[in-house]
GROMACS .gro file of C-alpha atoms in nm:
model
  430
    1UNK     CA    1   6.034  12.193  11.933
    2UNK     CA    2   6.087  12.030  12.266
    3UNK     CA    3   5.967  12.336  12.452
    4UNK     CA    4   5.635  12.217  12.255
    5UNK     CA    5   5.648  11.884  12.470
    6UNK     CA    6   5.628  12.114  12.805
    7UNK     CA    7   5.360  12.297  12.718
    8UNK     CA    8   5.148  12.043  12.608
    9UNK     CA    9   5.182  11.838  12.893
   10UNK     CA   10   5.042  12.146  13.070
   11UNK     CA   11   4.768  12.213  12.871
   12UNK     CA   12   4.712  11.833  13.081
   13UNK     CA   13   4.687  11.964  13.356
   14UNK     CA   14   4.698  12.253  13.585
   15UNK     CA   15   4.981  12.555  13.463
   16UNK     CA   16   5.258  12.626  13.623
   17UNK     CA   17   5.545  12.329  13.751
   18UNK     CA   18   5.317  12.072  13.898
   19UNK     CA   19   5.142  12.075  13.647
   20UNK     CA   20   5.376  11.970  13.420
   21UNK     CA   21   5.441  11.668  13.717
   22UNK     CA   22   5.143  11.618  13.698
   23UNK     CA   23   5.090  11.575  13.409
   24UNK     CA   24   5.332  11.366  13.355
   25UNK     CA   25   5.238  11.150  13.610
   26UNK     CA   26   4.944  11.046  13.439
   27UNK     CA   27   5.105  10.951  13.131
   28UNK     CA   28   5.322  10.737  13.356
   29UNK     CA   29   5.073  10.594  13.481
   30UNK     CA   30   4.870  10.486  13.173
   31UNK     CA   31   5.248  10.365  12.964
   32UNK     CA   32   5.279   9.981  12.960
   33UNK     CA   33   5.592   9.831  13.155
   34UNK     CA   34   5.754   9.782  12.865
   35UNK     CA   35   5.716  10.156  12.677
   36UNK     CA   36   5.801  10.246  13.087
   37UNK     CA   37   6.122  10.076  13.091
   38UNK     CA   38   6.231  10.235  12.724
   39UNK     CA   39   6.176  10.568  12.881
   40UNK     CA   40   6.431  10.477  13.102
   41UNK     CA   41   6.654  10.389  12.854
   42UNK     CA   42   6.638  10.630  12.768
   43UNK     CA   43   6.658  10.863  13.007
   44UNK     CA   44   6.940  10.822  13.089
   45UNK     CA   45   7.173  10.945  12.718
   46UNK     CA   46   7.295  11.318  12.777
   47UNK     CA   47   7.027  11.604  12.618
   48UNK     CA   48   7.146  11.646  12.345
   49UNK     CA   49   7.004  11.459  11.977
   50UNK     CA   50   6.985  11.057  11.990
   51UNK     CA   51   7.115  10.796  11.678
   52UNK     CA   52   6.785  10.546  11.709
   53UNK     CA   53   7.114  10.310  11.696
   54UNK     CA   54   7.212  10.369  11.974
   55UNK     CA   55   6.856  10.262  12.178
   56UNK     CA   56   6.901   9.994  11.930
   57UNK     CA   57   7.207   9.911  12.131
   58UNK     CA   58   7.153   9.972  12.456
   59UNK     CA   59   6.853   9.804  12.441
   60UNK     CA   60   7.022   9.512  12.394
   61UNK     CA   61   7.336   9.496  12.618
   62UNK     CA   62   6.983   9.504  12.864
   63UNK     CA   63   6.822   9.295  12.741
   64UNK     CA   64   6.495   9.446  12.620
   65UNK     CA   65   6.395   9.266  12.360
   66UNK     CA   66   6.022   9.392  12.270
   67UNK     CA   67   5.910   9.611  12.013
   68UNK     CA   68   6.114   9.951  12.076
   69UNK     CA   69   5.986  10.075  11.802
   70UNK     CA   70   5.669  10.083  11.836
   71UNK     CA   71   5.724  10.161  12.250
   72UNK     CA   72   5.909  10.447  12.048
   73UNK     CA   73   5.586  10.606  11.850
   74UNK     CA   74   5.367  10.575  12.201
   75UNK     CA   75   5.659  10.768  12.401
   76UNK     CA   76   5.665  11.055  12.088
   77UNK     CA   77   5.246  11.040  12.105
   78UNK     CA   78   5.241  11.091  12.470
   79UNK     CA   79   5.508  11.392  12.465
   80UNK     CA   80   5.810  11.237  12.667
   81UNK     CA   81   5.994  11.212  12.335
   82UNK     CA   82   6.051  11.396  12.025
   83UNK     CA   83   6.136  11.329  11.784
   84UNK     CA   84   6.415  11.438  11.561
   85UNK     CA   85   6.540  11.488  11.147
   86UNK     CA   86   6.756  11.125  11.102
   87UNK     CA   87   6.624  10.878  11.212
   88UNK     CA   88   6.756  11.064  11.632
   89UNK     CA   89   6.552  11.130  11.929
   90UNK     CA   90   6.589  11.389  12.288
   91UNK     CA   91   6.423  11.401  12.511
   92UNK     CA   92   6.396  11.733  12.728
   93UNK     CA   93   6.604  11.803  13.034
   94UNK     CA   94   6.265  11.804  13.267
   95UNK     CA   95   6.112  11.496  13.140
   96UNK     CA   96   6.450  11.417  13.089
   97UNK     CA   97   6.542  11.455  13.577
   98UNK     CA   98   6.088  11.274  13.651
   99UNK     CA   99   6.194  10.937  13.397
  100UNK     CA  100   6.524  10.924  13.596
  101UNK     CA  101   6.315  10.907  13.927
  102UNK     CA  102   6.103  10.672  13.713
  103UNK     CA  103   6.407  10.457  13.673
  104UNK     CA  104   6.515  10.463  14.022
  105UNK     CA  105   6.198  10.220  14.121
  106UNK     CA  106   6.267  10.008  13.844
  107UNK     CA  107   6.330   9.707  13.941
  108UNK     CA  108   6.601   9.637  13.593
  109UNK     CA  109   6.716  10.028  13.689
  110UNK     CA  110   7.062   9.920  13.695
  111UNK     CA  111   7.065   9.603  13.428
  112UNK     CA  112   6.922   9.941  13.190
  113UNK     CA  113   7.276  10.165  13.318
  114UNK     CA  114   7.563   9.848  13.284
  115UNK     CA  115   7.431   9.821  12.908
  116UNK     CA  116   7.314  10.198  12.828
  117UNK     CA  117   7.739  10.184  12.942
  118UNK     CA  118   7.834   9.880  12.774
  119UNK     CA  119   7.632  10.030  12.367
  120UNK     CA  120   7.862  10.361  12.496
  121UNK     CA  121   8.201  10.133  12.558
  122UNK     CA  122   8.115   9.974  12.222
  123UNK     CA  123   8.132  10.305  12.034
  124UNK     CA  124   8.459  10.467  12.252
  125UNK     CA  125   8.630  10.085  12.151
  126UNK     CA  126   8.599  10.196  11.768
  127UNK     CA  127   8.701  10.528  11.863
  128UNK     CA  128   9.067  10.547  11.615
  129UNK     CA  129   9.391  10.661  11.724
  130UNK     CA  130   9.361  10.962  11.433
  131UNK     CA  131   9.026  10.912  11.330
  132UNK     CA  132   8.910  11.017  10.986
  133UNK     CA  133   8.654  11.323  10.867
  134UNK     CA  134   8.420  11.026  10.860
  135UNK     CA  135   8.573  10.873  11.131
  136UNK     CA  136   8.468  11.183  11.355
  137UNK     CA  137   8.096  11.210  11.151
  138UNK     CA  138   8.040  10.850  11.248
  139UNK     CA  139   8.088  10.939  11.579
  140UNK     CA  140   7.982  11.310  11.728
  141UNK     CA  141   7.650  11.210  11.779
  142UNK     CA  142   7.739  10.961  12.067
  143UNK     CA  143   8.036  11.222  12.176
  144UNK     CA  144   7.774  11.307  12.426
  145UNK     CA  145   7.629  11.068  12.556
  146UNK     CA  146   7.981  10.865  12.578
  147UNK     CA  147   8.096  11.145  12.802
  148UNK     CA  148   7.730  11.069  13.014
  149UNK     CA  149   7.892  10.732  13.096
  150UNK     CA  150   8.261  10.871  13.208
  151UNK     CA  151   8.098  11.146  13.356
  152UNK     CA  152   7.727  11.032  13.582
  153UNK     CA  153   7.768  10.554  13.569
  154UNK     CA  154   8.015  10.547  13.597
  155UNK     CA  155   7.962  10.315  13.880
  156UNK     CA  156   7.801  10.081  13.668
  157UNK     CA  157   8.146  10.005  13.403
  158UNK     CA  158   8.316   9.654  13.444
  159UNK     CA  159   8.606   9.709  13.611
  160UNK     CA  160   8.840   9.618  13.220
  161UNK     CA  161   8.547   9.879  13.094
  162UNK     CA  162   8.601  10.145  13.311
  163UNK     CA  163   8.863  10.380  13.088
  164UNK     CA  164   8.713  10.304  12.779
  165UNK     CA  165   8.531  10.603  12.772
  166UNK     CA  166   8.796  10.850  12.873
  167UNK     CA  167   9.027  10.673  12.647
  168UNK     CA  168   8.761  10.669  12.318
  169UNK     CA  169   8.637  11.074  12.372
  170UNK     CA  170   9.029  11.174  12.430
  171UNK     CA  171   9.112  11.009  12.117
  172UNK     CA  172   8.820  11.185  12.011
  173UNK     CA  173   8.968  11.515  12.061
  174UNK     CA  174   9.312  11.420  12.040
  175UNK     CA  175   9.313  11.270  11.714
  176UNK     CA  176   9.144  11.614  11.570
  177UNK     CA  177   9.414  11.733  11.722
  178UNK     CA  178   9.129  11.921  11.910
  179UNK     CA  179   9.375  11.919  12.256
  180UNK     CA  180   9.246  12.115  12.528
  181UNK     CA  181   8.909  11.959  12.498
  182UNK     CA  182   9.128  11.595  12.523
  183UNK     CA  183   9.299  11.710  12.780
  184UNK     CA  184   9.010  11.692  13.093
  185UNK     CA  185   8.927  11.344  12.941
  186UNK     CA  186   9.328  11.172  12.970
  187UNK     CA  187   9.283  11.373  13.330
  188UNK     CA  188   8.998  11.274  13.408
  189UNK     CA  189   9.106  10.885  13.309
  190UNK     CA  190   9.362  10.858  13.530
  191UNK     CA  191   9.198  10.970  13.843
  192UNK     CA  192   8.908  10.788  13.783
  193UNK     CA  193   9.112  10.451  13.750
  194UNK     CA  194   9.334  10.560  14.057
  195UNK     CA  195   8.984  10.624  14.290
  196UNK     CA  196   8.910  10.246  14.144
  197UNK     CA  197   9.206  10.072  14.168
  198UNK     CA  198   9.466  10.280  14.361
  199UNK     CA  199   9.779  10.339  14.174
  200UNK     CA  200   9.966  10.035  14.118
  201UNK     CA  201   9.725   9.899  13.813
  202UNK     CA  202   9.745   9.863  13.405
  203UNK     CA  203   9.477  10.122  13.363
  204UNK     CA  204   9.642  10.393  13.583
  205UNK     CA  205   9.936  10.306  13.326
  206UNK     CA  206   9.772  10.317  13.073
  207UNK     CA  207   9.605  10.637  13.173
  208UNK     CA  208   9.916  10.711  13.287
  209UNK     CA  209  10.067  10.694  12.870
  210UNK     CA  210   9.754  10.827  12.772
  211UNK     CA  211   9.777  11.154  12.911
  212UNK     CA  212  10.286  11.183  12.915
  213UNK     CA  213  10.037  11.166  12.528
  214UNK     CA  214   9.966  11.492  12.546
  215UNK     CA  215  10.154  11.577  12.674
  216UNK     CA  216  10.415  11.504  12.457
  217UNK     CA  217  10.127  11.687  12.137
  218UNK     CA  218  10.113  11.953  12.359
  219UNK     CA  219  10.480  12.081  12.363
  220UNK     CA  220  10.454  12.038  12.689
  221UNK     CA  221  10.790  11.756  12.668
  222UNK     CA  222  10.903  11.772  13.082
  223UNK     CA  223  10.572  11.710  13.156
  224UNK     CA  224  10.529  11.378  12.890
  225UNK     CA  225  10.848  11.289  13.026
  226UNK     CA  226  10.792  11.233  13.405
  227UNK     CA  227  10.460  11.043  13.378
  228UNK     CA  228  10.654  10.825  13.019
  229UNK     CA  229  10.921  10.678  13.255
  230UNK     CA  230  10.658  10.683  13.543
  231UNK     CA  231  10.457  10.410  13.327
  232UNK     CA  232  10.739  10.234  13.142
  233UNK     CA  233  10.855  10.133  13.507
  234UNK     CA  234  10.501  10.077  13.609
  235UNK     CA  235  10.405   9.825  13.407
  236UNK     CA  236  10.723   9.626  13.362
  237UNK     CA  237  10.646   9.532  13.676
  238UNK     CA  238  10.306   9.448  13.696
  239UNK     CA  239  10.291   9.316  13.361
  240UNK     CA  240  10.645   9.178  13.315
  241UNK     CA  241  10.889   9.329  13.062
  242UNK     CA  242  10.796   9.072  12.787
  243UNK     CA  243  10.453   9.285  12.797
  244UNK     CA  244  10.316   9.405  12.447
  245UNK     CA  245  10.264   9.688  12.611
  246UNK     CA  246  10.674   9.773  12.689
  247UNK     CA  247  10.778   9.788  12.374
  248UNK     CA  248  10.423  10.073  12.310
  249UNK     CA  249  10.610  10.234  12.670
  250UNK     CA  250  10.964  10.236  12.488
  251UNK     CA  251  10.862  10.397  12.201
  252UNK     CA  252  10.640  10.624  12.314
  253UNK     CA  253  11.006  10.738  12.572
  254UNK     CA  254  11.190  10.750  12.219
  255UNK     CA  255  10.938  10.992  12.082
  256UNK     CA  256  10.970  11.232  12.334
  257UNK     CA  257  11.376  11.234  12.293
  258UNK     CA  258  11.347  11.191  11.920
  259UNK     CA  259  11.164  11.526  11.955
  260UNK     CA  260  11.454  11.747  12.157
  261UNK     CA  261  11.699  11.623  11.988
  262UNK     CA  262  11.788  11.384  12.222
  263UNK     CA  263  11.975  11.093  12.028
  264UNK     CA  264  12.154  10.851  12.180
  265UNK     CA  265  11.886  10.845  12.469
  266UNK     CA  266  11.620  10.771  12.136
  267UNK     CA  267  11.782  10.505  11.938
  268UNK     CA  268  11.863  10.166  12.174
  269UNK     CA  269  11.426  10.274  12.329
  270UNK     CA  270  11.336  10.212  11.968
  271UNK     CA  271  11.546   9.899  11.859
  272UNK     CA  272  11.467   9.804  12.174
  273UNK     CA  273  11.094   9.905  12.100
  274UNK     CA  274  11.115   9.687  11.740
  275UNK     CA  275  11.356   9.387  11.861
  276UNK     CA  276  11.053   9.324  12.151
  277UNK     CA  277  10.741   9.421  11.896
  278UNK     CA  278  10.833   9.230  11.673
  279UNK     CA  279  10.913   8.874  11.879
  280UNK     CA  280  10.604   8.915  12.031
  281UNK     CA  281  10.349   9.113  11.788
  282UNK     CA  282  10.467   8.966  11.501
  283UNK     CA  283  10.656   9.107  11.207
  284UNK     CA  284  10.356   9.204  11.006
  285UNK     CA  285  10.200   9.403  11.191
  286UNK     CA  286  10.141   9.827  11.192
  287UNK     CA  287  10.277   9.953  11.555
  288UNK     CA  288  10.625   9.801  11.394
  289UNK     CA  289  10.541   9.975  11.107
  290UNK     CA  290  10.496  10.288  11.284
  291UNK     CA  291  10.906  10.131  11.539
  292UNK     CA  292  11.005  10.161  11.195
  293UNK     CA  293  10.925  10.499  11.093
  294UNK     CA  294  11.044  10.608  11.457
  295UNK     CA  295  11.356  10.588  11.382
  296UNK     CA  296  11.446  10.599  11.028
  297UNK     CA  297  11.336  10.898  11.095
  298UNK     CA  298  11.594  10.960  11.426
  299UNK     CA  299  11.802  10.870  11.141
  300UNK     CA  300  11.734  11.175  10.926
  301UNK     CA  301  11.769  11.366  11.147
  302UNK     CA  302  12.114  11.237  11.229
  303UNK     CA  303  12.227  11.238  10.822
  304UNK     CA  304  12.246  10.833  10.868
  305UNK     CA  305  11.988  10.825  10.544
  306UNK     CA  306  12.064  10.560  10.378
  307UNK     CA  307  11.924  10.338  10.709
  308UNK     CA  308  11.708  10.577  10.709
  309UNK     CA  309  11.584  10.551  10.300
  310UNK     CA  310  11.521  10.154  10.385
  311UNK     CA  311  11.318  10.189  10.699
  312UNK     CA  312  11.126  10.429  10.561
  313UNK     CA  313  11.012  10.220  10.268
  314UNK     CA  314  10.994   9.895  10.407
  315UNK     CA  315  10.754  10.144  10.704
  316UNK     CA  316  10.513  10.282  10.424
  317UNK     CA  317  10.488   9.916  10.275
  318UNK     CA  318  10.342   9.789  10.552
  319UNK     CA  319  10.067  10.090  10.602
  320UNK     CA  320   9.974  10.083  10.296
  321UNK     CA  321   9.962   9.654  10.279
  322UNK     CA  322   9.838   9.686  10.645
  323UNK     CA  323   9.573   9.949  10.689
  324UNK     CA  324   9.549  10.028  10.335
  325UNK     CA  325   9.657  10.362  10.074
  326UNK     CA  326   9.328  10.580  10.207
  327UNK     CA  327   9.559  10.555  10.597
  328UNK     CA  328   9.682  10.879  10.852
  329UNK     CA  329   9.957  10.683  10.890
  330UNK     CA  330  10.011  10.683  10.507
  331UNK     CA  331  10.051  10.994  10.485
  332UNK     CA  332  10.311  11.121  10.787
  333UNK     CA  333  10.514  10.809  10.608
  334UNK     CA  334  10.460  10.972  10.274
  335UNK     CA  335  10.512  11.280  10.457
  336UNK     CA  336  10.834  11.174  10.576
  337UNK     CA  337  10.994  10.952  10.321
  338UNK     CA  338  10.992  11.294  10.139
  339UNK     CA  339  11.137  11.498  10.450
  340UNK     CA  340  11.491  11.249  10.384
  341UNK     CA  341  11.481  11.330   9.988
  342UNK     CA  342  11.437  11.722  10.120
  343UNK     CA  343  11.724  11.684  10.397
  344UNK     CA  344  11.948  11.492  10.049
  345UNK     CA  345  11.834  11.808   9.862
  346UNK     CA  346  11.649  11.551   9.603
  347UNK     CA  347  11.391  11.780   9.514
  348UNK     CA  348  11.232  11.630   9.251
  349UNK     CA  349  11.149  11.341   9.425
  350UNK     CA  350  11.091  11.530   9.731
  351UNK     CA  351  10.821  11.691   9.641
  352UNK     CA  352  10.532  11.485   9.453
  353UNK     CA  353  10.575  11.304   9.834
  354UNK     CA  354  10.487  11.573   9.972
  355UNK     CA  355  10.216  11.712   9.740
  356UNK     CA  356  10.035  11.370   9.834
  357UNK     CA  357  10.048  11.301  10.109
  358UNK     CA  358   9.928  11.756  10.229
  359UNK     CA  359   9.625  11.590   9.998
  360UNK     CA  360   9.508  11.264  10.181
  361UNK     CA  361   9.581  11.476  10.558
  362UNK     CA  362   9.348  11.688  10.408
  363UNK     CA  363   9.091  11.490  10.266
  364UNK     CA  364   9.144  11.237  10.592
  365UNK     CA  365   9.251  11.487  10.863
  366UNK     CA  366   8.988  11.799  10.718
  367UNK     CA  367   9.196  12.093  10.699
  368UNK     CA  368   9.255  12.256  10.963
  369UNK     CA  369   9.429  11.939  11.109
  370UNK     CA  370   9.780  12.002  11.266
  371UNK     CA  371   9.935  11.730  11.070
  372UNK     CA  372   9.791  11.962  10.710
  373UNK     CA  373   9.972  12.297  10.931
  374UNK     CA  374  10.289  12.015  10.887
  375UNK     CA  375  10.310  11.918  10.597
  376UNK     CA  376  10.208  12.305  10.440
  377UNK     CA  377  10.559  12.433  10.597
  378UNK     CA  378  10.729  12.120  10.493
  379UNK     CA  379  10.624  12.189  10.181
  380UNK     CA  380  10.671  12.525  10.158
  381UNK     CA  381  11.083  12.468  10.356
  382UNK     CA  382  11.083  12.247  10.086
  383UNK     CA  383  11.019  12.542   9.831
  384UNK     CA  384  11.239  12.864   9.985
  385UNK     CA  385  11.532  12.533   9.909
  386UNK     CA  386  11.462  12.548   9.657
  387UNK     CA  387  11.498  12.951   9.642
  388UNK     CA  388  11.056  12.919   9.508
  389UNK     CA  389  10.981  13.191   9.804
  390UNK     CA  390  10.667  13.404   9.595
  391UNK     CA  391  10.565  12.976   9.631
  392UNK     CA  392  10.661  12.877   9.964
  393UNK     CA  393  10.553  13.176  10.164
  394UNK     CA  394  10.121  13.158  10.138
  395UNK     CA  395  10.198  12.786  10.167
  396UNK     CA  396  10.416  12.960  10.543
  397UNK     CA  397  10.098  13.192  10.633
  398UNK     CA  398   9.875  12.869  10.564
  399UNK     CA  399  10.011  12.703  10.854
  400UNK     CA  400  10.093  12.959  11.084
  401UNK     CA  401   9.685  12.982  11.025
  402UNK     CA  402   9.599  12.649  11.134
  403UNK     CA  403   9.933  12.606  11.397
  404UNK     CA  404   9.786  12.974  11.610
  405UNK     CA  405   9.429  12.851  11.620
  406UNK     CA  406   9.449  12.501  11.722
  407UNK     CA  407   9.778  12.459  11.900
  408UNK     CA  408   9.769  12.745  12.007
  409UNK     CA  409  10.067  13.058  11.933
  410UNK     CA  410  10.335  12.888  12.229
  411UNK     CA  411  10.332  12.586  12.080
  412UNK     CA  412  10.640  12.478  11.933
  413UNK     CA  413  10.523  12.420  11.592
  414UNK     CA  414  10.397  12.730  11.540
  415UNK     CA  415  10.749  12.881  11.638
  416UNK     CA  416  10.892  12.664  11.402
  417UNK     CA  417  10.682  12.775  11.114
  418UNK     CA  418  10.668  13.120  11.237
  419UNK     CA  419  11.068  13.173  11.216
  420UNK     CA  420  11.030  12.988  10.913
  421UNK     CA  421  10.803  13.253  10.749
  422UNK     CA  422  11.058  13.524  10.962
  423UNK     CA  423  11.335  13.385  10.770
  424UNK     CA  424  11.135  13.377  10.460
  425UNK     CA  425  11.052  13.710  10.463
  426UNK     CA  426  11.414  13.828  10.581
  427UNK     CA  427  11.625  13.624  10.309
  428UNK     CA  428  11.402  13.652   9.993
  429UNK     CA  429  11.544  13.855   9.741
  430UNK     CA  430  11.364  14.151   9.700
   0.00000   0.00000   0.00000
């Protein structure tokens, strides 16, 4: 236990807090300079389990070329580092405090801080937009340390990397549907960018866009619209009309209008975004598939089924080709194509796609992801349309439970699922 470290240190000197400091100082003076540097590097991490791979990455970024494992053994033997399971370690809070004091006395202090930040930025950049269960598991132990970079060591992040930790943390939580946990990171990203760069900077625009996306996911459409319009105008002003981020803004704004049923406002934005993306990024790019999928959804909502089907099939094929069969975007594409067939009462075509999408969402994102709730709701709606009320009701109940837990009772999706369940119960045959 970490508490044992303090107890053992206290035995090396007089009892109490002063004894810990005295024992720590005795230990410190007997350490080789290389071991001291490693101890100071470890003090930068959060008070949480530290995967040794992160330490190695931070050491490499800090140009520490000595034998890390031998020095690690020394720190464990001297009660300055606790060895946990699965090649993870942790520093006690009081020891961290004392080590951070020593860090400030090192000539290489800034170099260690920069290296630590670079290592964590690399982790942040590896977190995808919608992380799967496997990707979440891979990133989980790094999250507290990523938070430490964002909150404590911002000053040692380069201009190019300033908002990267915030983006990674936001994706980690938002991708799981944990919108409340994602919100402070999206907000802090905007604050940090404005503080360092002022209002007119690409990092500010990216932060505005990401915050708007979160607002849209939460159903706060008016807040999202203001930020998306602001981000679009700023991107054009700062980066030019032909920058690849401009069609991203156009697509996001169109998606917002689409979700509100403002189809006449959404369609020209989608079409413009699609043409720009093809021109700037090429025809074989995941962003092309995303816009095709979104435009197809709009056409489906307008009853333009033949146009929608062609785009859905094209988007699905592109996702599989570019991202592989096991990707959340493939599940979404399957779900949307099933929705089109459902709208046309092509139930035998829709049902297997809904079932396949639901299984993929559960497999990739977990049983309680908001996308699972949406998928359950859609399959229930299909069964209800066929008069299969006993099949539909338990799915609606599951969907509502997930939505209430993950999104809250006042989220538009939760309200919609609740109404669907109520309608089913009112209209089913006795």
